[in-house]
Coordinates of C-alpha atoms in Angstrom, one line a residue:
M28 CA -30.1 -19.2 15.1
D29 CA -29.1 -19.5 11.6
F30 CA -30.5 -16.8 8.5
D31 CA -30.5 -17.1 5.5
P32 CA -28.3 -14.1 3.5
A33 CA -31.5 -14.2 1.0
L34 CA -33.6 -13.2 3.7
L35 CA -31.4 -10.6 5.0
R36 CA -30.9 -9.1 1.7
A37 CA -34.6 -9.0 0.8
F38 CA -35.4 -7.1 4.4
V39 CA -32.5 -4.4 3.5
A40 CA -33.9 -3.8 -0.2
V41 CA -37.1 -3.8 1.4
K42 CA -36.4 -0.5 3.8
E43 CA -33.9 0.5 1.4
T44 CA -36.4 1.1 -1.7
G45 CA -39.3 1.8 1.0
G46 CA -41.6 -1.3 -0.6
F47 CA -42.0 -4.6 -1.9
T48 CA -42.5 -3.8 -5.4
R49 CA -39.3 -1.7 -5.5
A50 CA -37.1 -4.5 -3.7
A51 CA -38.2 -7.3 -5.6
Q52 CA -37.3 -5.2 -8.7
R53 CA -34.3 -4.7 -7.4
L54 CA -33.7 -8.3 -6.1
H55 CA -34.8 -9.4 -9.6
L56 CA -38.2 -11.5 -7.7
T57 CA -42.1 -10.7 -7.5
Q58 CA -43.0 -9.2 -5.2
S59 CA -45.0 -12.4 -3.9
A60 CA -41.3 -13.6 -3.6
I61 CA -40.2 -11.0 -1.3
S62 CA -43.5 -10.8 0.8
H63 CA -42.7 -14.5 1.7
Q64 CA -39.1 -13.7 2.3
I65 CA -39.8 -11.3 5.1
R66 CA -42.6 -13.3 6.2
R67 CA -40.2 -16.1 6.6
L68 CA -37.8 -14.0 8.5
E69 CA -40.5 -12.3 11.0
E70 CA -40.9 -15.9 12.2
Q71 CA -37.9 -16.6 12.4
V72 CA -37.1 -13.6 14.7
G73 CA -40.0 -14.3 16.6
R74 CA -41.4 -10.4 16.3
P75 CA -42.4 -8.1 13.9
L76 CA -39.4 -6.5 11.8
L77 CA -42.3 -4.6 9.7
H78 CA -45.7 -2.6 10.5
R79 CA -47.5 -2.1 7.5
T80 CA -50.9 0.4 6.6
T81 CA -52.8 0.9 3.2
R82 CA -50.5 3.7 2.4
R83 CA -47.1 3.0 4.8
L84 CA -44.6 0.5 5.6
T85 CA -42.2 1.7 8.3
V86 CA -39.8 -0.6 10.1
T87 CA -40.5 -1.7 13.8
E88 CA -37.9 -0.8 16.6
D89 CA -37.1 -4.3 17.1
G90 CA -36.7 -4.6 12.8
E91 CA -34.2 -1.2 13.0
D92 CA -32.0 -3.0 15.4
F93 CA -32.4 -6.0 13.6
L94 CA -31.4 -4.0 10.1
R95 CA -27.9 -3.0 11.7
Y96 CA -26.7 -6.2 12.2
A97 CA -27.8 -7.3 9.1
Q98 CA -26.5 -4.7 7.0
Q99 CA -23.1 -5.5 9.2
I100 CA -23.8 -9.5 8.1
L101 CA -24.3 -9.0 4.4
D102 CA -20.8 -6.5 4.2
T103 CA -18.8 -9.0 5.8
L104 CA -20.0 -11.7 3.2
D105 CA -19.0 -9.7 0.2
T106 CA -16.3 -8.6 1.3
M107 CA -15.5 -12.3 1.5
T108 CA -16.6 -13.3 -1.7
R109 CA -14.4 -10.9 -2.9
R110 CA -11.9 -12.2 -1.4
F111 CA -12.3 -15.5 -2.1
Q112 CA -13.8 -15.7 -5.7
P113 CA -11.5 -17.0 -8.7
S114 CA -9.9 -14.8 -10.6
L115 CA -9.0 -15.1 -14.0
I116 CA -6.1 -12.6 -14.3
S117 CA -3.3 -14.4 -15.1
G118 CA 0.4 -12.5 -16.5
V119 CA 3.4 -11.7 -15.5
V120 CA 3.7 -8.4 -14.1
R121 CA 7.8 -7.2 -14.3
F122 CA 8.6 -4.4 -10.6
G123 CA 11.4 -2.6 -10.1
A124 CA 12.1 -1.0 -6.5
P125 CA 15.1 0.6 -4.4
D126 CA 15.7 -1.2 -1.4
T127 CA 15.1 2.3 0.2
F128 CA 11.2 1.6 -0.5
M129 CA 10.7 -1.8 -0.1
G130 CA 12.3 -3.1 2.9
D131 CA 9.8 -4.4 5.1
R132 CA 6.8 -3.9 2.4
L133 CA 7.0 -6.2 0.3
P134 CA 6.9 -9.6 1.7
P135 CA 3.6 -9.0 2.5
L136 CA 2.6 -7.1 -1.1
L137 CA 3.9 -10.0 -2.2
S138 CA 1.7 -12.4 -0.6
Q139 CA -1.7 -10.3 -0.8
F140 CA -1.1 -10.4 -4.8
A141 CA -0.2 -14.0 -5.1
R142 CA -3.4 -14.6 -2.7
S143 CA -5.9 -12.4 -5.1
F144 CA -4.2 -13.2 -8.5
P145 CA -2.7 -17.0 -8.2
A146 CA -2.9 -17.3 -11.8
T147 CA -0.3 -14.5 -12.1
R148 CA 3.4 -14.8 -12.0
M149 CA 6.2 -11.6 -10.5
E150 CA 9.0 -11.0 -11.8
V151 CA 10.6 -8.5 -9.8
S152 CA 13.9 -6.2 -9.1
V153 CA 14.9 -5.1 -6.0
S154 CA 18.1 -2.9 -5.7
M155 CA 19.5 0.6 -5.5
H156 CA 21.6 0.9 -8.6
L157 CA 19.9 -0.9 -11.0
D158 CA 18.4 2.0 -13.5
F159 CA 14.7 1.8 -13.2
R160 CA 13.6 4.5 -15.7
A161 CA 16.0 2.8 -18.5
M162 CA 14.4 -0.2 -18.2
I163 CA 11.0 1.4 -17.9
K164 CA 11.6 3.3 -21.1
A165 CA 12.7 -0.2 -22.9
G166 CA 10.0 -1.7 -21.8
E167 CA 12.2 -4.3 -19.7
L168 CA 9.9 -3.5 -16.5
D169 CA 5.8 -2.7 -16.6
L170 CA 6.3 -0.5 -13.2
A171 CA 8.7 0.6 -11.0
V172 CA 9.3 3.3 -7.9
V173 CA 12.0 5.2 -9.1
M174 CA 13.3 8.1 -6.4
S175 CA 13.9 11.7 -7.4
R176 CA 13.9 15.1 -5.9
S177 CA 11.6 16.4 -5.0
D178 CA 11.1 19.2 -7.3
C179 CA 11.0 16.8 -10.1
E180 CA 7.7 15.9 -10.9
E181 CA 7.3 12.1 -12.7
G182 CA 4.7 9.3 -12.4
T183 CA 2.5 9.0 -8.7
R184 CA 4.2 10.2 -5.7
L185 CA 4.0 7.7 -3.4
R186 CA 6.1 9.3 -0.3
R187 CA 8.2 11.9 0.4
T188 CA 11.3 12.0 2.8
Q189 CA 14.6 13.7 3.8
L190 CA 18.1 13.2 2.8
V191 CA 20.4 12.4 5.9
W192 CA 23.8 11.5 6.2
V193 CA 24.1 9.2 9.0
A194 CA 27.3 7.2 10.7
A195 CA 27.6 4.7 13.7
E196 CA 27.1 5.8 17.2
T197 CA 30.5 5.8 17.9
F198 CA 31.7 7.3 14.3
E199 CA 35.3 10.2 14.4
P200 CA 36.9 11.0 11.1
P201 CA 40.0 10.0 11.4
A202 CA 42.0 13.1 12.2
G203 CA 43.8 14.7 9.3
A204 CA 43.1 12.5 6.7
S205 CA 39.2 12.9 4.3
L206 CA 36.1 11.8 5.3
P207 CA 35.6 8.2 4.4
L208 CA 32.1 7.1 2.9
A209 CA 30.4 4.7 1.8
Y210 CA 27.7 4.2 -1.1
F211 CA 25.7 2.1 -3.2
P212 CA 27.0 1.6 -6.8
K213 CA 26.3 4.0 -9.3
P214 CA 23.6 5.1 -10.8
C215 CA 22.1 5.6 -7.4
V216 CA 20.3 9.2 -6.7
N217 CA 21.8 8.9 -2.8
R218 CA 25.1 8.9 -4.2
E219 CA 24.4 11.0 -7.5
L220 CA 22.9 14.0 -4.9
A221 CA 25.3 13.3 -2.1
G222 CA 27.8 14.2 -4.8
A223 CA 26.4 17.1 -6.1
A224 CA 26.2 18.9 -2.6
L225 CA 29.7 17.6 -1.5
D226 CA 31.4 19.2 -4.7
A227 CA 30.0 22.6 -3.1
T228 CA 31.8 22.4 -0.6
P229 CA 35.7 22.2 0.4
V230 CA 35.0 18.8 2.3
D231 CA 38.2 16.2 1.1
W232 CA 36.3 13.0 1.4
H233 CA 36.6 9.7 -0.6
V234 CA 34.7 6.5 -1.1
V235 CA 36.1 3.6 1.3
F236 CA 33.0 1.0 0.7
T237 CA 30.4 0.1 -2.0
S238 CA 28.0 -2.5 -2.0
A239 CA 24.9 -2.9 -3.9
S240 CA 22.9 -4.2 -1.3
Q241 CA 21.3 -2.3 1.6
H242 CA 22.3 -4.2 4.0
G243 CA 26.0 -4.4 3.6
I244 CA 25.8 -0.3 3.3
R245 CA 24.0 -0.7 6.7
A246 CA 26.8 -3.2 8.0
A247 CA 29.9 -0.6 6.9
V248 CA 28.0 2.2 8.9
L249 CA 27.6 0.4 11.9
A250 CA 31.5 -1.2 12.3
G251 CA 32.0 2.7 12.0
L252 CA 33.8 2.6 8.5
A253 CA 32.6 5.1 7.1
V254 CA 29.5 7.9 6.9
T255 CA 26.5 7.7 3.9
V256 CA 22.9 9.1 3.0
L257 CA 20.3 7.1 3.8
T258 CA 16.9 8.6 3.8
R259 CA 15.3 9.6 7.3
E260 CA 13.3 6.5 8.0
D261 CA 16.0 4.5 7.5
V262 CA 18.5 5.6 10.2
E263 CA 18.4 2.7 12.6
P264 CA 19.6 2.0 16.4
G265 CA 23.4 2.0 16.8
M266 CA 23.6 5.1 14.1
K267 CA 23.2 8.7 14.2
I268 CA 22.6 11.5 11.7
V269 CA 25.4 14.1 11.3
D270 CA 24.3 16.3 9.2
G271 CA 26.4 19.7 9.3
R272 CA 29.5 18.2 11.1
Y273 CA 32.3 17.7 9.3
G274 CA 31.8 20.5 6.8
L275 CA 28.9 17.7 5.6
P276 CA 26.0 19.9 3.5
P277 CA 22.5 19.7 4.0
L278 CA 20.6 17.0 1.6
P279 CA 17.7 17.6 -0.5
N280 CA 14.2 15.8 -0.2
V281 CA 13.6 13.6 -2.5
D282 CA 10.4 11.9 -3.4
F283 CA 9.7 7.8 -4.4
S284 CA 7.1 8.0 -7.3
L285 CA 5.4 5.2 -9.1
I286 CA 6.0 5.3 -13.0
W287 CA 4.6 2.7 -15.6
S288 CA 6.5 1.5 -19.4
E289 CA 4.2 2.5 -22.2
G290 CA 2.9 -0.9 -22.8
G291 CA 2.9 -2.1 -19.1
R292 CA -0.5 -1.4 -18.3
T293 CA -1.9 -4.7 -18.4
E294 CA -4.7 -5.6 -16.5
C295 CA -2.6 -7.7 -13.7
A296 CA -0.1 -5.0 -13.6
C297 CA -2.9 -2.5 -12.9
R298 CA -4.1 -4.6 -9.9
F299 CA -0.3 -4.8 -8.9
G300 CA -0.2 -1.1 -9.3
Q301 CA -3.1 -0.5 -6.9
L302 CA -1.4 -2.5 -4.4
I303 CA 1.1 0.0 -4.2
L304 CA -1.0 3.0 -4.3
E305 CA -3.1 1.5 -1.2
M306 CA 0.3 0.7 0.4
P307 CA 0.1 2.0 4.2
D308 CA 3.3 3.5 5.2
L309 CA 5.2 1.4 7.5
P310 CA 6.8 3.4 10.8
A311 CA 10.0 4.8 10.7
H312 CA 12.8 2.9 12.6
D313 CA 13.9 4.4 15.7
K314 CA 15.6 7.5 15.3
A315 CA 18.8 7.6 17.1

């Protein structure tokens, strides 16, 4: 049998408000209309859902069971309505983020936003060497995810992680030569923090490979060309963490934070920012 949602709402309202009069006020109906809806519902179910006396109104045992299902159905209908109702929000969202934060998170995030707000347009910059802080300050982006040392409070922190030195499982440094490194181009927080840490050591090193793409750095590392700096979550099979080897110093924790431009909090940008704040963290790669 199919139940009319209006009848279910009337029944739930009577139970929650404790009476027909208050239920009618909540649903903006007359008391007689509520009584009629409850009678129709009980006729459809084939048993009483409410027990009425001159002083009290209580829910029967069958009514308690029916109430649970009715609430589940109404919750599902409300969720469907919110999900598929036409959105009046429109505009452009200009967003930037580093490769190491977005990874596989970006496609489902964009898909969810596009389904919910089809009248909006996205301009997305994903890179490890773009200066998103400067772009935010200049008003070229509405919002961005940036990396910073964990002792630098900035924006809304999304995730804290550890930087590590990484090499291929088969990597061995060339005998008698300086340590080869692979870096993202400047400006890059990974590169900046790694350089500062190396400056405090006697390690002899040189940059042998540079790429603006995380895939490029990954390829260089897995080929055994160099050591690089990644977040612990980005260590993949075929890689090993080499902290403390070859004289390499420890690296600090870093934060991924969400920052906004002065005029970036448009309605559509705020909706996208909320999706980022609610985004579940993906599981890390299996550690080598």
